[in-house]
Amino acid sequence: MMAAQDVLRGSFEPFGLSKYFGIPSLIFWVLGNMAMAIGGEITLFSMRLAHAFFGLAIIGLSYFLLRLAFPFRAALIGTAIIGLSHPLIAISRMAMRDNSALLAAVGAFTILLVGLKRNSVFLAFIGGLVMRNEVLFTKRLAVLFDNLRDGSG
């Protein structure tokens, strides 16, 4: 919440790093503007509501992804399991930025699978490129936390 306020107050660089653990500023700009559109100002309620919308988008996009790979009934059951999972509900309820990364990952997998199904090299490339960035970011976080746990970071 404070990171979004800082990004919206200062000069915005989409690929610049924020003061919040060096995370790119773009997601805070998006979340801050969503919160401003919802409540007129950045409050805990408007940020939580923005993340709840991200959670709903994850559920909808997950259905589309599962429908590409499985029959209707299996996709519906899988979507129900995802939608009722405690971690997704908890992350969607809190004003954390993990929901946006999950939405990007599900979106990347969906674009990749659509590209593979349609034999579209462009869509497969875009999906793979977005997923590559998600995986690299996740690996960096894993290395960071591993170093912090060992005391070498």
Coordinates of C-alpha atoms in Angstrom, one line a residue:
M1 CA 0.0 0.0 0.0
M2 CA 2.8 2.4 0.9
A3 CA 4.8 1.4 -2.1
A4 CA 1.9 2.2 -4.4
Q5 CA 1.5 5.6 -2.7
D6 CA 5.2 6.3 -3.2
V7 CA 5.2 5.3 -6.9
L8 CA 2.1 7.4 -7.6
R9 CA 3.6 10.4 -5.8
G10 CA 7.0 10.4 -7.5
S11 CA 8.0 10.3 -11.2
F12 CA 6.9 6.9 -12.6
E13 CA 9.4 4.7 -14.4
P14 CA 7.6 1.5 -15.6
F15 CA 10.8 -0.6 -15.5
G16 CA 12.4 1.2 -12.6
L17 CA 12.8 -0.4 -9.2
S18 CA 10.8 0.7 -6.3
K19 CA 12.1 1.2 -2.7
Y20 CA 10.1 -1.8 -1.7
F21 CA 12.7 -4.6 -1.9
G22 CA 13.7 -3.5 -5.3
I23 CA 10.6 -4.8 -7.0
P24 CA 9.7 -3.2 -10.3
S25 CA 7.5 -0.1 -10.0
L26 CA 5.0 -1.1 -12.7
I27 CA 2.9 -3.4 -10.5
F28 CA 2.6 -0.8 -7.7
W29 CA 1.5 1.7 -10.3
V30 CA -1.2 -0.6 -11.6
L31 CA -2.4 -1.6 -8.1
G32 CA -2.3 2.1 -7.0
N33 CA -4.4 3.2 -9.9
M34 CA -6.8 0.3 -9.4
A35 CA -7.2 1.3 -5.8
M36 CA -7.7 5.0 -6.8
A37 CA -10.4 3.9 -9.3
I38 CA -12.2 1.8 -6.7
G39 CA -12.1 4.1 -3.7
G40 CA -10.8 7.5 -4.8
E41 CA -7.7 7.1 -2.6
I42 CA -5.3 4.3 -1.6
T43 CA -6.7 2.7 1.5
L44 CA -6.4 -0.8 2.9
F45 CA -9.9 -1.5 1.8
S46 CA -9.4 -0.4 -1.8
M47 CA -6.1 -2.3 -2.1
R48 CA -7.7 -5.5 -0.7
L49 CA -10.6 -5.1 -3.2
A50 CA -8.1 -4.7 -6.1
H51 CA -6.4 -7.9 -5.0
A52 CA -9.8 -9.6 -4.7
F53 CA -10.4 -8.7 -8.4
F54 CA -7.0 -10.2 -9.2
G55 CA -8.1 -13.4 -7.4
L56 CA -11.3 -13.5 -9.5
A57 CA -9.3 -13.0 -12.6
I58 CA -7.0 -15.9 -11.6
I59 CA -10.1 -18.1 -11.2
G60 CA -11.5 -17.1 -14.6
L61 CA -8.2 -17.4 -16.4
S62 CA -7.6 -20.8 -14.7
Y63 CA -10.9 -22.1 -16.1
F64 CA -9.8 -21.0 -19.6
L65 CA -6.4 -22.6 -19.2
L66 CA -7.9 -25.9 -17.9
R67 CA -10.5 -25.9 -20.6
L68 CA -7.8 -25.7 -23.2
A69 CA -6.2 -28.9 -21.8
F70 CA -9.1 -30.9 -20.4
P71 CA -12.8 -31.6 -21.1
F72 CA -15.5 -29.4 -19.6
R73 CA -16.2 -31.4 -16.5
A74 CA -12.6 -31.7 -15.5
A75 CA -11.9 -28.0 -16.2
L76 CA -14.9 -27.1 -14.0
I77 CA -13.8 -29.3 -11.1
G78 CA -10.2 -28.0 -11.4
T79 CA -11.5 -24.4 -11.4
A80 CA -13.7 -25.1 -8.3
I81 CA -10.6 -26.6 -6.5
I82 CA -8.5 -23.5 -7.4
G83 CA -11.3 -21.1 -6.4
L84 CA -11.9 -22.8 -3.1
S85 CA -8.3 -23.2 -2.2
H86 CA -7.3 -21.6 1.1
P87 CA -4.0 -20.1 -0.2
L88 CA -5.7 -18.3 -3.1
I89 CA -8.5 -16.9 -0.8
A90 CA -5.9 -15.8 1.8
I91 CA -3.6 -14.1 -0.7
S92 CA -6.6 -12.5 -2.4
R93 CA -7.8 -11.1 0.9
M94 CA -4.5 -9.6 2.0
A95 CA -3.0 -6.6 0.2
M96 CA 0.1 -8.5 -0.9
R97 CA 1.5 -8.4 -4.4
D98 CA 1.7 -12.2 -4.8
N99 CA -1.6 -12.3 -6.6
S100 CA -0.3 -10.3 -9.5
A101 CA 2.6 -12.6 -10.0
L102 CA 0.2 -15.6 -10.0
L103 CA -2.1 -13.9 -12.4
A104 CA 0.9 -13.2 -14.7
A105 CA 2.0 -16.9 -14.5
V106 CA -1.5 -18.3 -15.2
G107 CA -1.9 -15.8 -18.1
A108 CA 1.5 -16.8 -19.5
F109 CA 0.6 -20.5 -19.4
T110 CA -2.7 -19.7 -21.1
I111 CA -1.1 -17.7 -23.9
L112 CA 1.6 -20.4 -24.3
L113 CA -1.0 -23.2 -24.5
V114 CA -3.2 -21.2 -26.9
G115 CA -0.1 -20.6 -29.1
L116 CA 0.7 -24.3 -29.1
K117 CA -2.8 -25.4 -29.8
R118 CA -3.2 -22.9 -32.8
N119 CA 0.4 -23.5 -34.0
S120 CA 1.0 -19.8 -33.5
V121 CA 4.7 -19.2 -33.1
F122 CA 4.1 -15.6 -32.0
L123 CA 1.7 -16.5 -29.2
A124 CA 3.9 -19.4 -28.0
F125 CA 6.8 -17.0 -28.0
I126 CA 5.0 -14.3 -26.0
G127 CA 3.7 -16.9 -23.5
G128 CA 7.1 -18.4 -23.1
L129 CA 8.7 -15.0 -22.7
V130 CA 6.3 -13.9 -20.0
M131 CA 6.7 -17.3 -18.2
R132 CA 10.5 -17.1 -18.5
N133 CA 10.5 -13.7 -16.7
E134 CA 8.2 -15.2 -14.0
V135 CA 10.5 -18.2 -13.5
L136 CA 13.6 -16.0 -13.3
F137 CA 12.0 -13.8 -10.8
T138 CA 10.9 -16.8 -8.7
K139 CA 14.5 -18.2 -8.9
R140 CA 15.9 -14.9 -7.7
L141 CA 13.6 -14.9 -4.7
A142 CA 14.5 -18.5 -3.9
V143 CA 18.2 -17.7 -3.9
L144 CA 17.6 -14.5 -1.9
F145 CA 15.7 -16.4 0.8
D146 CA 18.2 -19.2 0.8
N147 CA 21.0 -16.8 1.4
L148 CA 19.1 -15.0 4.1
R149 CA 18.4 -18.3 5.9
D150 CA 22.1 -19.3 5.7
G151 CA 23.2 -15.8 6.9
S152 CA 25.3 -15.1 3.8
G153 CA 23.0 -12.5 2.3

